[in-house]
PDB file of C-alpha atoms in Angstrom:
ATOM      1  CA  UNK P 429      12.246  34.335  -6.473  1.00 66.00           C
ATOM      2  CA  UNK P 430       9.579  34.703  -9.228  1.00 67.00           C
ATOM      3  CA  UNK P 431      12.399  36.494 -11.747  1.00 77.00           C
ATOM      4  CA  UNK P 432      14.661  33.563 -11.568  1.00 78.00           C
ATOM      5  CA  UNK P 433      14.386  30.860 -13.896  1.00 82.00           C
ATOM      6  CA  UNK P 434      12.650  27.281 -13.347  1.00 82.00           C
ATOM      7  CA  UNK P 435      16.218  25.903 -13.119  1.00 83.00           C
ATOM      8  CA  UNK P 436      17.870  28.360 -10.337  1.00 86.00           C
ATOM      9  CA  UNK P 437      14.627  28.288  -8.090  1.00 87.00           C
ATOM     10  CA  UNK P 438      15.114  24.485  -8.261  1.00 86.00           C
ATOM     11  CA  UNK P 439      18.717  24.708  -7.043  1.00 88.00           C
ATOM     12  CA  UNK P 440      17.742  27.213  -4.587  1.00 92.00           C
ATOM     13  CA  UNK P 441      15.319  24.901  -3.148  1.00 91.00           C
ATOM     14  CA  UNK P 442      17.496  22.054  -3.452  1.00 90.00           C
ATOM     15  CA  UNK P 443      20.464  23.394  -1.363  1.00 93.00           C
ATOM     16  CA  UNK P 444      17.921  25.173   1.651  1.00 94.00           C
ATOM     17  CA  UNK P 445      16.567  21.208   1.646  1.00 92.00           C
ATOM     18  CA  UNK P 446      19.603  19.460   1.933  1.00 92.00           C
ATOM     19  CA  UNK P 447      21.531  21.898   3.693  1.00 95.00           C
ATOM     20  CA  UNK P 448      18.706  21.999   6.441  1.00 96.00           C
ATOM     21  CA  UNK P 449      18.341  18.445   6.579  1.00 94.00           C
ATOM     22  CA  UNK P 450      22.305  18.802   6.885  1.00 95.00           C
ATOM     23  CA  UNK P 451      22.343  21.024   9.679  1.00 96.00           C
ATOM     24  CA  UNK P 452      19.320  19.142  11.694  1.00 96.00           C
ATOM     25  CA  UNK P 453      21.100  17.725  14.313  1.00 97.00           C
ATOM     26  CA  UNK P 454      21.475  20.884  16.186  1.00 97.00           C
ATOM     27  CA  UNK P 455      17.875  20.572  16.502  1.00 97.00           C
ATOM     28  CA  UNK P 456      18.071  17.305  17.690  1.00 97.00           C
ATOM     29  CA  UNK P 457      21.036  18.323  20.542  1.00 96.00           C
ATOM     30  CA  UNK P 458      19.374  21.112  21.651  1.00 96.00           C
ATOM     31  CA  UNK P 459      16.610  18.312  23.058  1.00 96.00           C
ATOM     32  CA  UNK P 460      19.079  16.044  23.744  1.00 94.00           C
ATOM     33  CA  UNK P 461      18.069  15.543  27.453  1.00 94.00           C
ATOM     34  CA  UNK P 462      14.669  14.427  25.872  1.00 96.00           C
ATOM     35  CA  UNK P 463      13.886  10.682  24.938  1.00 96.00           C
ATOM     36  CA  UNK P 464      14.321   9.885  21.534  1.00 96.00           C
ATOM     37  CA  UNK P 465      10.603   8.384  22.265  1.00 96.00           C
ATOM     38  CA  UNK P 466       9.472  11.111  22.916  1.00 97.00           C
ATOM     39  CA  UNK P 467      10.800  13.517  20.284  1.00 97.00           C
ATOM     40  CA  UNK P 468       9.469  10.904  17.870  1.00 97.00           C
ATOM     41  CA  UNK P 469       5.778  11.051  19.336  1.00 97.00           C
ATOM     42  CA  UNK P 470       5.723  14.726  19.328  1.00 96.00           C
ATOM     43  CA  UNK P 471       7.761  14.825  15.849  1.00 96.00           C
ATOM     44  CA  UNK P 472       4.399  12.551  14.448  1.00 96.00           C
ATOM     45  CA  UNK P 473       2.053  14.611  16.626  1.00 96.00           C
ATOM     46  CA  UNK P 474       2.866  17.847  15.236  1.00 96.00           C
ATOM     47  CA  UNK P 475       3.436  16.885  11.649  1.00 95.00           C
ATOM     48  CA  UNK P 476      -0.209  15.684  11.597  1.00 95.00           C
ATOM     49  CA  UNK P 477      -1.183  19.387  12.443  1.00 94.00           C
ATOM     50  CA  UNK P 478       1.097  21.423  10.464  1.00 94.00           C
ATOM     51  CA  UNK P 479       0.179  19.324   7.435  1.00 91.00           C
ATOM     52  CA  UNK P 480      -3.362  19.017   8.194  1.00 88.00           C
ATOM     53  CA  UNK P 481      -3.324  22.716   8.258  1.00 89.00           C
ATOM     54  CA  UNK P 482      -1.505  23.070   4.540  1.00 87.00           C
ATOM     55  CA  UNK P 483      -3.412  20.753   3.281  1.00 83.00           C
ATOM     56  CA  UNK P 484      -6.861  22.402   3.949  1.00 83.00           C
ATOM     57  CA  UNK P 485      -5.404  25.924   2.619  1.00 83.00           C
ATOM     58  CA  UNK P 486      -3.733  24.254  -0.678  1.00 76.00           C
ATOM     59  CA  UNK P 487      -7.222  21.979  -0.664  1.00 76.00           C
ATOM     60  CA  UNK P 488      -5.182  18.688  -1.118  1.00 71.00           C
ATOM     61  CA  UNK P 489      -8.375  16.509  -0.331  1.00 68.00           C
ATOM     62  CA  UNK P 490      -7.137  13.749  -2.131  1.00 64.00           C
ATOM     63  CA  UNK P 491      -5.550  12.955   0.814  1.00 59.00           C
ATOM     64  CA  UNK P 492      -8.715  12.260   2.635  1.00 63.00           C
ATOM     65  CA  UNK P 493     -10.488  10.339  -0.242  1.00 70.00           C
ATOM     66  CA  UNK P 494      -7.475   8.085  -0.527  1.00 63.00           C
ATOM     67  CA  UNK P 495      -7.887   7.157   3.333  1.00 60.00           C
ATOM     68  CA  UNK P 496     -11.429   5.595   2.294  1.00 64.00           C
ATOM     69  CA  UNK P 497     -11.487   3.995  -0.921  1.00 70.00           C
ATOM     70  CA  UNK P 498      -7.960   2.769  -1.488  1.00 68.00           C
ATOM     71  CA  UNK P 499      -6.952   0.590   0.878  1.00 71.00           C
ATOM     72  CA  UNK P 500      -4.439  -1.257  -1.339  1.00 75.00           C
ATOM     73  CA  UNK P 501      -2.036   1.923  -1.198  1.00 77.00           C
ATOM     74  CA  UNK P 502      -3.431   2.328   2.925  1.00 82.00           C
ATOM     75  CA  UNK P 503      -1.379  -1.110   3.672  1.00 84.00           C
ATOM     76  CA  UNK P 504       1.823  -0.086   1.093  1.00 87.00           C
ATOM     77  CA  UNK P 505       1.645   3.154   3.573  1.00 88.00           C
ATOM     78  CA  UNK P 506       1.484   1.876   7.210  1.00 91.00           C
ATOM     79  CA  UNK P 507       4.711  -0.110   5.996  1.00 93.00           C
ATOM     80  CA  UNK P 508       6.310   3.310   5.056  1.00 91.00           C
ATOM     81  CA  UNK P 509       5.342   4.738   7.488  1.00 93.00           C
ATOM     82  CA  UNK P 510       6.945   1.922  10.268  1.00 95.00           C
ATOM     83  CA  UNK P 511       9.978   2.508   7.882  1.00 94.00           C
ATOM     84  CA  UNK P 512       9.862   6.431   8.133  1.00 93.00           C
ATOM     85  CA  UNK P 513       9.451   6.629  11.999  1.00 95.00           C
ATOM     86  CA  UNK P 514      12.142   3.818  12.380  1.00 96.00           C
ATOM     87  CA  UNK P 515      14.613   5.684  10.532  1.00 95.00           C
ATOM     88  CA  UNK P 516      13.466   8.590  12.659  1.00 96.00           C
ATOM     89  CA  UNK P 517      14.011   7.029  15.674  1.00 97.00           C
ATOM     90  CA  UNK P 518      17.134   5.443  14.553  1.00 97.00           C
ATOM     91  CA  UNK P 519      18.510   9.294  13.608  1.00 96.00           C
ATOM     92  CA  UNK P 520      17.020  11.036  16.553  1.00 96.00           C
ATOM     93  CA  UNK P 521      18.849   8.072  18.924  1.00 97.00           C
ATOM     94  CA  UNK P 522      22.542   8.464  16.928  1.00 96.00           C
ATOM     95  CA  UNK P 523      22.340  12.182  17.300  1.00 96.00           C
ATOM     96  CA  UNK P 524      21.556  12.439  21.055  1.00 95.00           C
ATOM     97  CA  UNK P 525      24.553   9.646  21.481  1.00 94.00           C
ATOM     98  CA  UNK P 526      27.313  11.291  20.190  1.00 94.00           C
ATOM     99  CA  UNK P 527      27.064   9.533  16.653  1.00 95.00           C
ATOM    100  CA  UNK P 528      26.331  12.349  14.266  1.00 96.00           C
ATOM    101  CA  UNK P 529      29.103  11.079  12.033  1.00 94.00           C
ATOM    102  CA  UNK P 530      28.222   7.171  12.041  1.00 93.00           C
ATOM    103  CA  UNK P 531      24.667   8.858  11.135  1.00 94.00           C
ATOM    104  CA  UNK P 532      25.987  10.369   8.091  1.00 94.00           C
ATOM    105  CA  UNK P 533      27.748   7.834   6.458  1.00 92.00           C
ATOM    106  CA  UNK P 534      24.473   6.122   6.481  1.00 91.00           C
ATOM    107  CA  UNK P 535      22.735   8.350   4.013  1.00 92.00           C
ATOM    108  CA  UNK P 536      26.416   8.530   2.049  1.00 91.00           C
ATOM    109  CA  UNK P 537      25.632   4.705   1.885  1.00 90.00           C
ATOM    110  CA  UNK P 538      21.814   5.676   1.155  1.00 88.00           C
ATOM    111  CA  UNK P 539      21.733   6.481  -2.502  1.00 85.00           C
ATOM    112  CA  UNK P 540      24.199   3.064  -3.378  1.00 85.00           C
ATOM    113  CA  UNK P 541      21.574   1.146  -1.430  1.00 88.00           C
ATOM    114  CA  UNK P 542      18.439   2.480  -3.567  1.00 84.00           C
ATOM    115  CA  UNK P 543      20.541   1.615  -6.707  1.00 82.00           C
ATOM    116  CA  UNK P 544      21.108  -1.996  -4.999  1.00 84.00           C
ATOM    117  CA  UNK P 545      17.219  -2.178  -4.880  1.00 86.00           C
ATOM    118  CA  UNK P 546      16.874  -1.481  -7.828  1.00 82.00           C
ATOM    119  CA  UNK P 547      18.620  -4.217  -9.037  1.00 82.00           C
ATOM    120  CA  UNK P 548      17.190  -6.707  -6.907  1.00 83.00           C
ATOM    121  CA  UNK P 549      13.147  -5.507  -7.741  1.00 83.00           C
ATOM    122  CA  UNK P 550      13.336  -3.951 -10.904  1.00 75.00           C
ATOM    123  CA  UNK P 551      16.270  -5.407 -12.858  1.00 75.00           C
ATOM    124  CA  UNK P 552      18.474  -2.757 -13.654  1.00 72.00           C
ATOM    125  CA  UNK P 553      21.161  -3.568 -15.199  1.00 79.00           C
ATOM    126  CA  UNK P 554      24.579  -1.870 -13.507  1.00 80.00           C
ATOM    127  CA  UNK P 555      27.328  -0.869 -15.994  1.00 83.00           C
ATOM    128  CA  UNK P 556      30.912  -1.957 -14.630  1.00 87.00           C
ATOM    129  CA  UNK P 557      31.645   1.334 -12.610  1.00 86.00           C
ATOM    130  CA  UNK P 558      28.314   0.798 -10.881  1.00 83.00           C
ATOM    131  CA  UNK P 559      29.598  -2.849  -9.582  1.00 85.00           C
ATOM    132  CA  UNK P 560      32.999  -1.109  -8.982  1.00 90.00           C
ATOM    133  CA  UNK P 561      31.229   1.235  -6.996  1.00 88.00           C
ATOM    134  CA  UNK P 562      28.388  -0.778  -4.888  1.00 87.00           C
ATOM    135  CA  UNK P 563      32.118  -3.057  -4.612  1.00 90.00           C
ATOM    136  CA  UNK P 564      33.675  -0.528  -2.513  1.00 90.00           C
ATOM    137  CA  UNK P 565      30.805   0.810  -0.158  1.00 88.00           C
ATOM    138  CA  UNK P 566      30.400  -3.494   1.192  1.00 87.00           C
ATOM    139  CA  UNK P 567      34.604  -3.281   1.433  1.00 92.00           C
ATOM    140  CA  UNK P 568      33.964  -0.084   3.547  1.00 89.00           C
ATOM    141  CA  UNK P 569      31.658  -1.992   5.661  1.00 88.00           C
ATOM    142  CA  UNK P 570      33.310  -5.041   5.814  1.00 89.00           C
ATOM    143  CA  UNK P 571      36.844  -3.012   6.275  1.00 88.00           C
ATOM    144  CA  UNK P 572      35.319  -1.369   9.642  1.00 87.00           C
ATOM    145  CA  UNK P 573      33.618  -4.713  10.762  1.00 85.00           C
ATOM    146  CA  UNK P 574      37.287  -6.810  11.000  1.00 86.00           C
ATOM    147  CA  UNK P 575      39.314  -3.326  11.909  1.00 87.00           C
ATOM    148  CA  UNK P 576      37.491  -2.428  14.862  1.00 80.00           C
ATOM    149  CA  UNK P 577      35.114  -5.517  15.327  1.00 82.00           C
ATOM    150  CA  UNK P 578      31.624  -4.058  15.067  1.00 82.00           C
ATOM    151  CA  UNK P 579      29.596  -3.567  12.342  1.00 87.00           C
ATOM    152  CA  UNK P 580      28.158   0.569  12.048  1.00 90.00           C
ATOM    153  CA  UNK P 581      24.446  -0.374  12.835  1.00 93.00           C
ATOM    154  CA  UNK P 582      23.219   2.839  12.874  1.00 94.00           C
ATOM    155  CA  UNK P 583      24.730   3.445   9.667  1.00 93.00           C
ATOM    156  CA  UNK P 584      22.905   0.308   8.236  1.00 94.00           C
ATOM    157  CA  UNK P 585      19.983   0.785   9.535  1.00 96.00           C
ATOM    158  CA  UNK P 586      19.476   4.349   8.380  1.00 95.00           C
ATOM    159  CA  UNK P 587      20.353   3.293   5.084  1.00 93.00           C
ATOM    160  CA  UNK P 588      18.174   0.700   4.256  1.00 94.00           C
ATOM    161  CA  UNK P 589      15.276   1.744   6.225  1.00 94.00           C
ATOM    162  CA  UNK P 590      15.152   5.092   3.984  1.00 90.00           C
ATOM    163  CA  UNK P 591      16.015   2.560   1.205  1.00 90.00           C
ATOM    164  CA  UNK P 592      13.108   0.595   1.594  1.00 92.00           C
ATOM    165  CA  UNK P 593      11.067   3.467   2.726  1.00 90.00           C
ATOM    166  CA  UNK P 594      11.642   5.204  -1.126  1.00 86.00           C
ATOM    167  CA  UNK P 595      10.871   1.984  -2.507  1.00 87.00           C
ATOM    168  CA  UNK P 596       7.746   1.600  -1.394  1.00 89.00           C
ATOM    169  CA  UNK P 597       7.201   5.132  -2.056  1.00 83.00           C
ATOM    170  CA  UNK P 598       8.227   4.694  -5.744  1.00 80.00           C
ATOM    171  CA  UNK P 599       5.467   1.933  -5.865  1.00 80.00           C
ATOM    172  CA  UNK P 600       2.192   3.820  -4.557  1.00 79.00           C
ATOM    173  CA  UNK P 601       3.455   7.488  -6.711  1.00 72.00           C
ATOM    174  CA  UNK P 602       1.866   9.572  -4.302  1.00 75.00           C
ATOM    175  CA  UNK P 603       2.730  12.662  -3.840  1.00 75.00           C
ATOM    176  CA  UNK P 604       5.713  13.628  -0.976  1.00 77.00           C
ATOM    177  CA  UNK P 605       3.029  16.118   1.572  1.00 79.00           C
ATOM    178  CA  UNK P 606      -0.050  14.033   0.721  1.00 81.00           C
ATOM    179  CA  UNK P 607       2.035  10.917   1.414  1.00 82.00           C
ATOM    180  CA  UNK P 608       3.433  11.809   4.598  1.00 87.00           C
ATOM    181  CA  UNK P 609       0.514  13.302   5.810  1.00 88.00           C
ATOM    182  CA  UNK P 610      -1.188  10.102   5.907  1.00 87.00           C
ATOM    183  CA  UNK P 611       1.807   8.397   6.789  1.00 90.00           C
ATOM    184  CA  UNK P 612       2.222  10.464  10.354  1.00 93.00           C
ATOM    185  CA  UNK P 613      -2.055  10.290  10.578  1.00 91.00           C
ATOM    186  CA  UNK P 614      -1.453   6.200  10.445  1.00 92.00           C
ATOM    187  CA  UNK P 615       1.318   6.671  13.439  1.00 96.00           C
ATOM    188  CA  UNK P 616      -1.023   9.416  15.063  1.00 97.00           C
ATOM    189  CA  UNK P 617      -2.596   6.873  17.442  1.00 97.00           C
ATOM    190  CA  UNK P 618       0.365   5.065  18.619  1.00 96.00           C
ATOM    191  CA  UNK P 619       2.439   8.579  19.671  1.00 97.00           C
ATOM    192  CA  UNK P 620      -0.894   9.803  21.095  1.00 97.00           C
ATOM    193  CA  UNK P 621      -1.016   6.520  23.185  1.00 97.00           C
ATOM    194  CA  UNK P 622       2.512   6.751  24.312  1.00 97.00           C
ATOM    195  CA  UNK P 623       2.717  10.348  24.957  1.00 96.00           C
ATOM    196  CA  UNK P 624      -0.821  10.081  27.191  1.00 96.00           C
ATOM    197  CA  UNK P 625       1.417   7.301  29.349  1.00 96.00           C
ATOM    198  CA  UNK P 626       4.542   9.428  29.309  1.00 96.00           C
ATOM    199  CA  UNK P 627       2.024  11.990  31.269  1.00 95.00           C
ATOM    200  CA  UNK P 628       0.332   9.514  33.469  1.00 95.00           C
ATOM    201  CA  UNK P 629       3.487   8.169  34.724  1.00 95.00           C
ATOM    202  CA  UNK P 630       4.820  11.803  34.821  1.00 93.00           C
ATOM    203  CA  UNK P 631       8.097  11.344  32.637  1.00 95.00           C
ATOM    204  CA  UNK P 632       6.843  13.934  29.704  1.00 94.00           C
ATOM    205  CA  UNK P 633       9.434  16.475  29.389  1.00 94.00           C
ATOM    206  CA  UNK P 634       6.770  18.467  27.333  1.00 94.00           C
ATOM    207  CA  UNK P 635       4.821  20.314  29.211  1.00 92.00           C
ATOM    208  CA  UNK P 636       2.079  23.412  30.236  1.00 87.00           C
ATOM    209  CA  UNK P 637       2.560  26.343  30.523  1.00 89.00           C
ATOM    210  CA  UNK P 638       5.554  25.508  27.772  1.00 89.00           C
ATOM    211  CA  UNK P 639       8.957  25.756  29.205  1.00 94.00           C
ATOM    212  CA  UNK P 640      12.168  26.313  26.478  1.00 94.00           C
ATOM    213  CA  UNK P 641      11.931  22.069  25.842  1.00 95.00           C
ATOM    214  CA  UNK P 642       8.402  22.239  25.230  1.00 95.00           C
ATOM    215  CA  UNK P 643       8.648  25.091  22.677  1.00 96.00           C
ATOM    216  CA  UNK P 644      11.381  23.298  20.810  1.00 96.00           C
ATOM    217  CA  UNK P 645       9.422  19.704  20.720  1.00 96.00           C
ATOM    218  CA  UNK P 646       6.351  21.919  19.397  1.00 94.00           C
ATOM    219  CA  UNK P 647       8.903  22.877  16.163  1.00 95.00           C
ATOM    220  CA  UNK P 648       9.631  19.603  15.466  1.00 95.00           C
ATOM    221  CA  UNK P 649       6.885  19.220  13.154  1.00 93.00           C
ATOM    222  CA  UNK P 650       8.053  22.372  11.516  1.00 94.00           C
ATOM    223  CA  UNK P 651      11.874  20.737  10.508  1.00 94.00           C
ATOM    224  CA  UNK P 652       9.792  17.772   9.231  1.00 92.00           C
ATOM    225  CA  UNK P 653       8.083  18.900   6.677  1.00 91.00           C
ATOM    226  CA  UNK P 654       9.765  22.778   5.934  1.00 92.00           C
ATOM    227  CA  UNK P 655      12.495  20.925   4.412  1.00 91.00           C
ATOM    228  CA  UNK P 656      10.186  17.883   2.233  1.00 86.00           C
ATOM    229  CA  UNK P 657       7.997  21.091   0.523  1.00 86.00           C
ATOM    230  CA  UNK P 658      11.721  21.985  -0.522  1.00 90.00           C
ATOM    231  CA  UNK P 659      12.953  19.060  -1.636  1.00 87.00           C
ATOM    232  CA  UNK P 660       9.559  18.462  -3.559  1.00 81.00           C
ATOM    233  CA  UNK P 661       9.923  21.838  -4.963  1.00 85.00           C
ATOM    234  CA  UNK P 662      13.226  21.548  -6.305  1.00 87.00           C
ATOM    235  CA  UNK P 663      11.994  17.876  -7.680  1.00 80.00           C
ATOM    236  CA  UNK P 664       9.785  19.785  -9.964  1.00 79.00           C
ATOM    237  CA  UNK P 665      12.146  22.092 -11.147  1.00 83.00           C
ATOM    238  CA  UNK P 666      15.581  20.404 -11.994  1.00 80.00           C
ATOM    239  CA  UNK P 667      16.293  16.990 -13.157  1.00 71.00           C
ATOM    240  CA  UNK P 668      16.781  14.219 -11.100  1.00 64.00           C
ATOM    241  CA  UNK P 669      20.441  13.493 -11.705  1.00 64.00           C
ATOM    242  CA  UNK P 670      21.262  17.217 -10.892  1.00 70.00           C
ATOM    243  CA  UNK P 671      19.035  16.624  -7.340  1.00 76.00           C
ATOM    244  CA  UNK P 672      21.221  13.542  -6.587  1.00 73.00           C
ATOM    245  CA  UNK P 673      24.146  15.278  -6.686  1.00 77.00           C
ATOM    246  CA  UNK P 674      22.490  18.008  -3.865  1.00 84.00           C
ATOM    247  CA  UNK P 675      21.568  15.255  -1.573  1.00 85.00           C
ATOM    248  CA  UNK P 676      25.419  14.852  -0.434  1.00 89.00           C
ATOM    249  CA  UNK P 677      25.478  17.870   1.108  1.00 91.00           C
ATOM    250  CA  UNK P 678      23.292  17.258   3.709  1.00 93.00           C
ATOM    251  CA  UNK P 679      25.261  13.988   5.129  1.00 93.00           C
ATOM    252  CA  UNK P 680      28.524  16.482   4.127  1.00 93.00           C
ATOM    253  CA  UNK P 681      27.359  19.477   6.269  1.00 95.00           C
ATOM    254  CA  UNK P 682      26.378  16.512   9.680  1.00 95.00           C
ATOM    255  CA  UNK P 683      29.809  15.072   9.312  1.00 94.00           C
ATOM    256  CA  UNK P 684      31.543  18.682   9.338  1.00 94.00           C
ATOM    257  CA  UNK P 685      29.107  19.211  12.480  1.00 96.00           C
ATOM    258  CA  UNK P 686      30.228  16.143  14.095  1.00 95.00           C
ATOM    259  CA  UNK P 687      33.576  16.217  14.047  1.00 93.00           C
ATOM    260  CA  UNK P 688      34.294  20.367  13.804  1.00 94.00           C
ATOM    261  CA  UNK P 689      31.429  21.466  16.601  1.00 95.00           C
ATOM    262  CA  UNK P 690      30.566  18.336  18.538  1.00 95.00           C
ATOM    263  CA  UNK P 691      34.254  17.355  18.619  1.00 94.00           C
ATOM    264  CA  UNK P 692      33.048  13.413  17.665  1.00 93.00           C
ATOM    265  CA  UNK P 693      36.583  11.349  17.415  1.00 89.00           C
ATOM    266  CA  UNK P 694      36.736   9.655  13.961  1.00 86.00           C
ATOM    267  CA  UNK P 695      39.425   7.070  14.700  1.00 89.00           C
ATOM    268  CA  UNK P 696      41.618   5.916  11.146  1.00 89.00           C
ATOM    269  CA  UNK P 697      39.673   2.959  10.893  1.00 86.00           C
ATOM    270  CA  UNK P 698      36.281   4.976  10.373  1.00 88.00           C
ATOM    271  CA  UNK P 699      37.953   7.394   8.171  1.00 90.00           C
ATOM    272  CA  UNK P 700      38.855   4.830   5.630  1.00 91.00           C
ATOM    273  CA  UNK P 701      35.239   3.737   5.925  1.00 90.00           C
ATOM    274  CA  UNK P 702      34.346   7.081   4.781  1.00 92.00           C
ATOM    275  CA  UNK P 703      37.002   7.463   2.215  1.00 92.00           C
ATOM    276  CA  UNK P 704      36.289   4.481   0.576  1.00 92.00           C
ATOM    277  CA  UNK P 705      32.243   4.981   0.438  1.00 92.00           C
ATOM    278  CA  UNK P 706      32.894   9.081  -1.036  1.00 92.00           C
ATOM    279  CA  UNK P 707      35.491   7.181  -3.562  1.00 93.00           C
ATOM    280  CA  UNK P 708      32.320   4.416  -4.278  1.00 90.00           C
ATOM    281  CA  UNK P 709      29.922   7.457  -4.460  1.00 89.00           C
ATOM    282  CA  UNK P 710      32.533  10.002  -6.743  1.00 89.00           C
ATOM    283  CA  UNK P 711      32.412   7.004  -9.337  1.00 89.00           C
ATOM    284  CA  UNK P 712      29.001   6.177  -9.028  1.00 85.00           C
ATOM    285  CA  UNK P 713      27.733   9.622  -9.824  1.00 83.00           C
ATOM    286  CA  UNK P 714      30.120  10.595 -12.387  1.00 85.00           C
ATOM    287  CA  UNK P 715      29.413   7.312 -14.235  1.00 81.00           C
ATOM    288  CA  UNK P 716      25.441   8.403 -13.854  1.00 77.00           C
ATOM    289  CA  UNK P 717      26.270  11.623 -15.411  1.00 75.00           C
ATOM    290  CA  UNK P 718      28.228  10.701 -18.327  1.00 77.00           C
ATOM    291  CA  UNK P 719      25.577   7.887 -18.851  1.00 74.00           C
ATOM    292  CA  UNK P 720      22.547  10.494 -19.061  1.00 70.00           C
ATOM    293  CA  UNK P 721      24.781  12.645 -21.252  1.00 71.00           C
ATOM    294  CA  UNK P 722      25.472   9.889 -23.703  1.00 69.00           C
ATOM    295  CA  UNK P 723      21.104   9.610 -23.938  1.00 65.00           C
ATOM    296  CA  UNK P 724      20.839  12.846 -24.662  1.00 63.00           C
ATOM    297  CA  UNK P 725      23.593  13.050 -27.146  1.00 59.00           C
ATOM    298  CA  UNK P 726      22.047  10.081 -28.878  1.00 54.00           C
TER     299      UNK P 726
END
């Protein structure tokens, strides 16, 4: 990959993240029989080793010196990290229930909810199109609540937990392995705690020798953070407003999963849900482009 420019590499590494991140819950079936409480502890457990492990070969020690003298960003990261293994939790739960598509229209909704956040803590100011489109994706939501009388939780959830999650993220500007190395070191003790009671009261479907279960939990720290090193390495390759326009593929390739392979029902109701939020999201990116072209032609 060496011989292709800065720009293709970052594309390259932009569509393997997303379209991994797309095409996770297979993963997440194939464990299906598995608690999601479970997966989670051993999705923590094992992203503390992998990372450890990269870390000492790239020798990121900042990661270690952060952990003692700056507690200021220490309590900005146990929040993220709540945030991070909620949203976790949240996904892992959808996907083993049969709600692979509710799941992604939550991170369709995702990017209008960071733009939302931004208004509220750091007074942007949306053009007209923006309105027009953060308009549309609460009209989705309010269209399903009164059409089939229940709001899409998971959907909600998902999106503003990730929201929230970048958010504080933005705030402490640390950087994505470092960051979620400490994060999952933070939530190290509580999936320790859990899985040690999961074993004691002999309900661990992880076990040794490894059976085919066990070998897939020990890879979940693997689809953690394969996909982040991609997604950071695209980051630093390609601008940002040609890397938002990658991260619909990932909910994109889900929702084909869901309703092509799982054979998920998507009733009319939820359909227009969807319409309307890709309609909210079609006008909220092409108004994004045309605004950064204007800056640079000025």
């Amino acid at each position: 990959m060496n011989n292709l420019s800065k720009e293709t590499q970052g594309y390259i590494y932009a569509l393997l993240a997303f379209v991994f991140w797309g095409l996770i819950p297979i993963y997440f079936k194939l464990i299906a029989s598995v608690s999601a409480a479970e997966i989670l502890a051993h999705r923590i457990i094992w992203s503390v080793v992998l990372l450890f492990g990269m870390i000492i070969v790239s020798r990121q020690f900042g990661a270690f010196t952060l952990l003692i003298r700056d507690i200021h960003k220490i309590k900005y990261l146990v929040l993220s990290a709540l945030l991070v293994s909620l949203n976790w939790l949240v996904f892992i739960w959808a996907v083993s229930h049969n709600m692979i598509a509710e799941s992604s229209l939550g991170y369709y909704i995702n990017p209008l909810v960071n733009f939302a956040l931004g208004i509220l803590f750091f007074k942007d100011r949306p053009t007209f199109w923006q309105k027009i489109a953060i308009a549309l994706a609460f009209s989705a939501i309010v269209y399903q609540a009164v059409t089939l009388g229940s709001i899409p939780v998971v959907s909600l959830v998902l999106a503003f937990s990730f929201g929230f999650y970048g958010l504080i993220r933005k705030q402490i500007n640390l950087p994505a392995m470092t960051g979620l190395y400490i994060e999952t070191l933070i939530l190290l003790p509580l999936a320790l705690l859990y899985f040690g009671y999961l074993v004691a009261t002999h309900q661990n479907a992880f076990v040794f020798p490894p059976n085919a279960i066990s070998w897939l939990l020990l890879l979940a720290g693997f689809i953690t953070v394969v996909p982040l090193l991609w997604f950071n390495a695209a980051a630093t390759r390609i601008s940002l407003i040609h890397l938002g326009f990658f991260q619909y593929i990932s909910p994109t390739v889900s929702f084909l999963l869901a309703i092509f392979v799982y054979d998920e029902i998507l009733v009319p109701e939820k359909l227009t849900s969807f319409v309307l939020i890709w309609i909210a999201l079609a006008i909220f990116s092409m108004d994004g482009y045309l605004k950064k072209r204007r800056t640079k032609e000025v």
